[in-house]
CSV table of C-alpha atoms in Angstrom, one decimal:
chain,number,residue,atom,x,y,z
A,21,HIS,CA,-0.4,-1.9,-26.7
A,22,TYR,CA,1.2,-5.3,-25.9
A,23,VAL,CA,3.5,-3.9,-23.2
A,24,ASN,CA,0.9,-1.6,-21.6
A,25,GLN,CA,-1.9,-4.1,-21.6
A,26,TYR,CA,-0.5,-7.7,-21.6
A,27,GLY,CA,2.8,-6.8,-19.9
A,28,LEU,CA,1.2,-4.9,-17.0
A,29,LEU,CA,-1.5,-7.6,-16.4
A,30,LEU,CA,0.9,-10.5,-16.6
A,31,VAL,CA,3.6,-8.9,-14.5
A,32,GLY,CA,1.0,-8.0,-11.8
A,33,ALA,CA,-0.1,-11.6,-11.8
A,34,VAL,CA,3.4,-12.9,-11.5
A,35,LYS,CA,4.1,-10.6,-8.6
A,36,CYS,CA,1.0,-11.8,-6.7
A,37,VAL,CA,2.1,-15.4,-7.3
A,38,ALA,CA,5.6,-14.6,-6.0
A,39,ALA,CA,4.3,-12.9,-2.9
A,40,SER,CA,1.7,-15.6,-2.1
A,41,TRP,CA,2.8,-18.9,-3.5
A,42,VAL,CA,6.6,-18.8,-3.9
A,43,PHE,CA,7.3,-16.8,-0.8
A,44,GLY,CA,6.4,-19.0,2.2
A,45,PHE,CA,6.1,-22.3,0.3
A,46,GLU,CA,8.9,-23.9,2.4
A,47,ASP,CA,7.0,-22.9,5.5
A,48,ALA,CA,3.9,-24.7,4.3
A,49,ALA,CA,6.0,-27.7,3.3
A,50,ARG,CA,7.5,-27.9,6.8
A,51,GLY,CA,4.2,-27.5,8.5
A,52,ALA,CA,2.0,-29.9,6.5
A,53,GLY,CA,4.5,-31.8,4.3
A,54,ARG,CA,5.9,-31.0,0.9
A,55,ARG,CA,3.4,-33.3,-0.8
A,56,SER,CA,0.4,-31.7,0.8
A,57,ALA,CA,1.7,-28.1,0.0
A,58,GLY,CA,2.5,-29.1,-3.6
A,59,ILE,CA,-0.9,-30.6,-4.2
A,60,PHE,CA,-2.6,-27.5,-2.8
A,61,ALA,CA,-0.5,-25.2,-5.0
A,62,GLY,CA,-0.7,-27.4,-8.1
A,63,GLY,CA,-4.5,-27.7,-7.7
A,64,TYR,CA,-4.9,-24.0,-7.6
A,65,PHE,CA,-2.9,-23.4,-10.8
A,66,GLY,CA,-4.2,-26.5,-12.4
A,67,SER,CA,-7.8,-25.3,-11.9
A,68,ILE,CA,-7.0,-22.0,-13.5
A,69,ALA,CA,-5.3,-23.7,-16.4
A,70,ALA,CA,-8.3,-26.1,-16.8
A,71,GLY,CA,-10.6,-23.1,-16.9
A,72,VAL,CA,-8.5,-21.4,-19.6
A,73,VAL,CA,-8.3,-24.6,-21.7
A,74,LEU,CA,-12.1,-25.1,-21.4
A,75,ALA,CA,-12.7,-21.5,-22.5
A,76,GLY,CA,-10.3,-22.1,-25.5
A,77,LEU,CA,-12.2,-25.2,-26.5
A,78,LEU,CA,-15.5,-23.4,-26.3
A,79,PHE,CA,-14.1,-20.5,-28.3
A,80,THR,CA,-12.9,-22.7,-31.1
A,81,ARG,CA,-16.5,-23.7,-31.7
A,82,SER,CA,-17.5,-20.1,-32.2
A,83,ARG,CA,-17.4,-18.2,-35.5
A,84,PRO,CA,-16.0,-14.8,-35.0
A,85,ASP,CA,-15.7,-14.2,-38.8
A,86,LEU,CA,-19.5,-14.0,-39.1
A,87,PRO,CA,-21.0,-10.5,-39.0
A,88,ASP,CA,-24.0,-11.5,-36.9
A,89,ASN,CA,-22.1,-13.5,-34.4
A,90,ASN,CA,-22.8,-12.3,-30.8
A,91,LEU,CA,-19.2,-12.7,-29.5
A,92,ASP,CA,-19.8,-10.7,-26.3
A,93,GLY,CA,-22.6,-13.0,-25.3
A,94,GLN,CA,-20.4,-16.0,-25.9
A,95,LYS,CA,-17.7,-14.6,-23.7
A,96,ASN,CA,-20.1,-14.2,-20.8
A,97,LEU,CA,-21.2,-17.8,-21.4
A,98,TYR,CA,-17.6,-19.0,-21.3
A,99,PHE,CA,-17.0,-17.4,-17.9
A,100,ALA,CA,-20.3,-18.7,-16.6
A,101,VAL,CA,-19.1,-22.3,-17.4
A,102,CYS,CA,-15.4,-22.0,-16.7
A,103,ILE,CA,-15.4,-20.3,-13.3
A,104,PRO,CA,-17.6,-23.0,-11.6
A,105,VAL,CA,-15.5,-25.7,-13.2
A,106,GLY,CA,-12.3,-24.1,-11.8
A,107,LEU,CA,-13.8,-23.7,-8.3
A,108,VAL,CA,-15.0,-27.3,-8.2
A,109,LEU,CA,-11.5,-28.6,-9.3
A,110,PHE,CA,-9.8,-26.4,-6.7
A,111,SER,CA,-12.1,-27.6,-4.0
A,112,LEU,CA,-11.4,-31.3,-4.9
A,113,THR,CA,-7.6,-30.8,-5.0
A,114,SER,CA,-7.8,-28.9,-1.7
A,115,ILE,CA,-9.5,-31.9,-0.1
A,116,TRP,CA,-6.8,-34.1,-1.6
A,117,ALA,CA,-4.1,-31.9,-0.2
A,118,PHE,CA,-5.6,-32.0,3.3
A,119,ALA,CA,-5.8,-35.8,3.1
A,120,ALA,CA,-2.1,-35.9,2.0
A,121,ARG,CA,-0.9,-34.0,5.1
A,122,GLU,CA,2.3,-35.4,6.7
A,123,ARG,CA,0.8,-35.7,10.2
A,124,THR,CA,-2.5,-37.4,10.0
A,125,GLY,CA,-3.5,-36.1,13.4
A,126,MET,CA,-3.4,-32.5,12.2
A,127,SER,CA,-6.8,-30.9,12.2
A,128,LEU,CA,-8.3,-28.9,9.4
A,129,ARG,CA,-7.9,-25.7,11.2
A,130,GLU,CA,-4.2,-26.4,11.9
A,131,TRP,CA,-3.7,-27.3,8.3
A,132,CYS,CA,-5.3,-24.1,7.1
A,133,ASP,CA,-3.1,-22.1,9.5
A,134,VAL,CA,0.1,-23.4,7.9
A,135,VAL,CA,-1.0,-23.8,4.3
A,136,LEU,CA,-3.9,-21.6,3.3
A,137,LEU,CA,-2.5,-18.1,3.6
A,138,THR,CA,1.2,-18.9,4.2
A,139,GLY,CA,3.4,-16.4,2.4
A,140,THR,CA,0.9,-13.5,2.3
A,141,SER,CA,0.3,-13.7,6.1
A,142,ARG,CA,4.1,-13.6,6.7
A,143,LEU,CA,4.5,-10.7,4.3
A,144,ARG,CA,1.5,-8.9,5.9
A,145,ASP,CA,3.0,-9.3,9.4
A,146,MET,CA,6.2,-7.7,8.2
A,147,ILE,CA,4.3,-4.8,6.8
A,148,ASN,CA,2.2,-4.4,9.9
A,149,THR,CA,5.2,-4.6,12.2
A,150,ASP,CA,6.9,-1.8,10.3
A,151,GLY,CA,3.7,0.2,10.0
A,152,ALA,CA,2.9,0.0,13.7
A,153,SER,CA,6.2,1.6,14.6
A,154,ARG,CA,5.3,4.6,12.4
A,155,GLY,CA,1.7,4.9,13.5
A,156,ASN,CA,0.2,3.6,10.2
A,157,TRP,CA,-2.9,1.5,9.9
A,158,ARG,CA,-2.7,-2.3,9.7
A,159,VAL,CA,-3.3,-4.4,6.7
A,160,HIS,CA,-6.3,-6.7,7.1
A,161,TRP,CA,-6.2,-10.5,6.4
A,162,VAL,CA,-8.6,-9.9,3.5
A,163,TRP,CA,-5.5,-8.6,1.7
A,164,ASP,CA,-4.1,-12.1,1.9
A,165,VAL,CA,-7.2,-13.6,0.3
A,166,LEU,CA,-7.2,-11.0,-2.5
A,167,ILE,CA,-3.5,-11.4,-3.3
A,168,LYS,CA,-3.3,-15.1,-3.1
A,169,PHE,CA,-6.6,-16.4,-4.6
A,170,ILE,CA,-8.6,-13.6,-6.3
A,171,ILE,CA,-6.3,-11.2,-8.1
A,172,PRO,CA,-4.1,-13.7,-10.0
A,173,PRO,CA,-7.0,-15.4,-11.9
A,174,LEU,CA,-8.7,-12.0,-12.5
A,175,LEU,CA,-5.6,-10.5,-14.1
A,176,THR,CA,-5.1,-13.7,-16.1
A,177,ALA,CA,-8.7,-13.5,-17.3
A,178,LEU,CA,-8.3,-9.8,-18.3
A,179,ALA,CA,-5.2,-10.7,-20.3
A,180,ILE,CA,-7.1,-13.6,-22.0
A,181,VAL,CA,-10.1,-11.4,-22.8
A,182,ALA,CA,-7.8,-8.8,-24.3
A,183,ALA,CA,-6.1,-11.4,-26.4
A,184,VAL,CA,-9.5,-12.7,-27.6
A,185,ALA,CA,-10.6,-9.2,-28.5
A,186,ASP,CA,-7.4,-8.6,-30.4
A,187,ALA,CA,-7.6,-12.0,-32.2
A,188,THR,CA,-11.2,-11.5,-33.2
A,189,ASN,CA,-11.0,-7.8,-34.3
A,190,ALA,CA,-12.4,-8.0,-37.8
A,191,GLU,CA,-12.8,-5.8,-40.9
A,192,CYS,CA,-16.3,-6.2,-42.2
A,193,LYS,CA,-17.3,-5.3,-45.7
A,194,SER,CA,-19.0,-7.9,-47.8
A,195,LYS,CA,-17.6,-10.5,-45.4
A,196,CYS,CA,-15.8,-10.1,-42.0
A,197,VAL,CA,-12.1,-10.9,-42.1
A,198,VAL,CA,-10.2,-11.3,-38.8
A,199,LYS,CA,-7.1,-9.1,-38.9
A,200,GLY,CA,-6.2,-8.6,-35.2
A,201,TYR,CA,-5.6,-5.5,-33.1
A,202,SER,CA,-6.2,-2.2,-35.0
A,203,LEU,CA,-5.9,-4.2,-38.2
A,204,TYR,CA,-2.1,-4.2,-38.0
A,205,PRO,CA,-0.2,-6.7,-40.1
A,206,VAL,CA,0.6,-10.2,-38.7
A,207,TRP,CA,4.3,-9.6,-38.4
A,208,LEU,CA,3.8,-6.7,-36.1
A,209,HIS,CA,1.5,-8.8,-33.9
A,210,VAL,CA,4.2,-11.4,-33.7
A,211,CYS,CA,6.8,-8.9,-32.7
A,212,GLY,CA,4.6,-7.6,-29.9
A,213,ILE,CA,3.8,-11.1,-28.6
A,214,LEU,CA,7.5,-12.0,-28.7
A,215,LEU,CA,8.4,-8.9,-26.7
A,216,VAL,CA,5.9,-9.6,-23.9
A,217,SER,CA,6.8,-13.3,-23.9
A,218,SER,CA,10.5,-12.5,-23.6
A,219,VAL,CA,9.9,-10.3,-20.6
A,220,MET,CA,7.8,-13.0,-18.9
A,221,ALA,CA,10.4,-15.6,-19.7
A,222,CYS,CA,13.2,-13.5,-18.1
A,223,ILE,CA,11.1,-13.1,-15.0
A,224,GLY,CA,10.5,-16.8,-14.7
A,225,VAL,CA,14.1,-17.7,-15.3
A,226,LEU,CA,15.4,-15.2,-12.7
A,227,ALA,CA,12.8,-16.3,-10.2
A,228,VAL,CA,14.0,-19.9,-10.4
A,229,PHE,CA,17.7,-19.1,-10.9
A,230,PRO,CA,18.4,-15.8,-9.1
A,231,GLU,CA,22.1,-16.4,-9.2
A,232,TRP,CA,22.0,-16.0,-13.0
A,233,TRP,CA,21.4,-12.2,-12.5
A,234,GLU,CA,24.9,-11.9,-11.0
A,235,LYS,CA,26.5,-14.0,-13.7
A,236,VAL,CA,25.0,-12.0,-16.6
A,237,THR,CA,25.2,-8.5,-15.2
A,238,GLY,CA,28.1,-8.8,-12.7
A,239,MET,CA,25.8,-7.3,-10.0
A,240,GLU,CA,24.5,-8.9,-6.9
A,241,PRO,CA,20.8,-9.0,-6.3
A,242,GLU,CA,19.5,-6.1,-4.3
A,243,GLU,CA,19.7,-6.8,-0.6
A,244,ILE,CA,16.7,-6.8,1.6
A,245,VAL,CA,16.9,-4.8,4.8
A,246,THR,CA,14.8,-5.8,7.8
A,247,PRO,CA,12.4,-2.9,8.8
A,248,SER,CA,13.7,-1.0,11.8
A,249,SER,CA,11.5,-0.2,14.7
A,250,ARG,CA,13.1,3.2,15.1
A,251,SER,CA,10.7,6.0,14.3
A,252,VAL,CA,11.8,8.9,12.2
A,253,PRO,CA,10.9,12.4,13.5
A,254,SER,CA,8.8,14.6,11.2
A,255,GLY,CA,10.9,16.5,8.7
A,256,GLU,CA,14.0,14.4,9.1
A,257,GLN,CA,15.3,12.7,6.1
A,258,ILE,CA,15.9,9.0,6.2
A,259,GLN,CA,19.6,8.2,5.7
A,260,SER,CA,20.7,5.2,3.7
A,261,PRO,CA,22.1,2.5,6.0
A,262,ASP,CA,25.8,1.7,6.1
A,263,PRO,CA,26.5,-0.8,3.3
A,264,THR,CA,28.8,-2.7,5.6
A,265,GLY,CA,26.0,-3.2,8.1
A,266,VAL,CA,23.3,-4.4,5.8
A,267,ARG,CA,22.4,-8.0,6.4
A,268,LYS,CA,21.8,-10.1,3.3
A,269,ASN,CA,18.8,-12.2,3.1
A,270,ARG,CA,19.7,-14.8,0.5
A,271,ALA,CA,16.7,-16.9,1.4
A,272,CYS,CA,14.2,-14.3,0.2
A,273,VAL,CA,16.2,-13.6,-2.9
A,274,SER,CA,16.3,-17.3,-3.8
A,275,GLN,CA,12.5,-17.4,-3.4
A,276,GLY,CA,11.9,-14.7,-6.0
A,277,PHE,CA,12.1,-11.4,-4.1
A,278,VAL,CA,14.7,-9.0,-5.3
């Protein structure tokens, strides 16, 4: 339950963050200044964290142990309050990030071009370049918006809702007693939480220190091969490239892509 639910949701959110915020951050920093790019990224994650904290504070005022408590209605109220608060905070920090740009003569459109979708647009260009050589359809810029701004908070919200549902699962007889997911004992819940937390911790550590993978396993991170423009005839198997001709892209590996 913990791996299939929390693990998949959180790993998906981390992958979206890696593809949209980690990958390409240096490009945004060079274009608008490291302070401006940092404020924009920090404002996004800070607004999500503020919404989560606000939801937690509202939840602590509820009474899930009472049989007649309308917890589902309270969850909807939490989202109705927290989502607008997060959007307002992100809007304010985005204005602050634009004001903190390195070149004061940079227009809003220029700033958006180098900061707003940096990372996902670069990755999308790579996908479209390779897809065009094979006659595939192109990925639209809406994909950038979904990956960078929409999907991470949605996956995080789903994980939080699942955690709240597990934490408030109660056995009601004469009085409701909260016992957690499927009424399993507390020690089993602790083991599940530690398992998922350890996976997320490993992902975070390897994203920041990719060289540790080589130190621990003795294996180098998987190399990234630039897509070739050569089209492959129908029915022909794609041969693995010569290992001696593979070009290592340490920059991408150091930014979290393995």
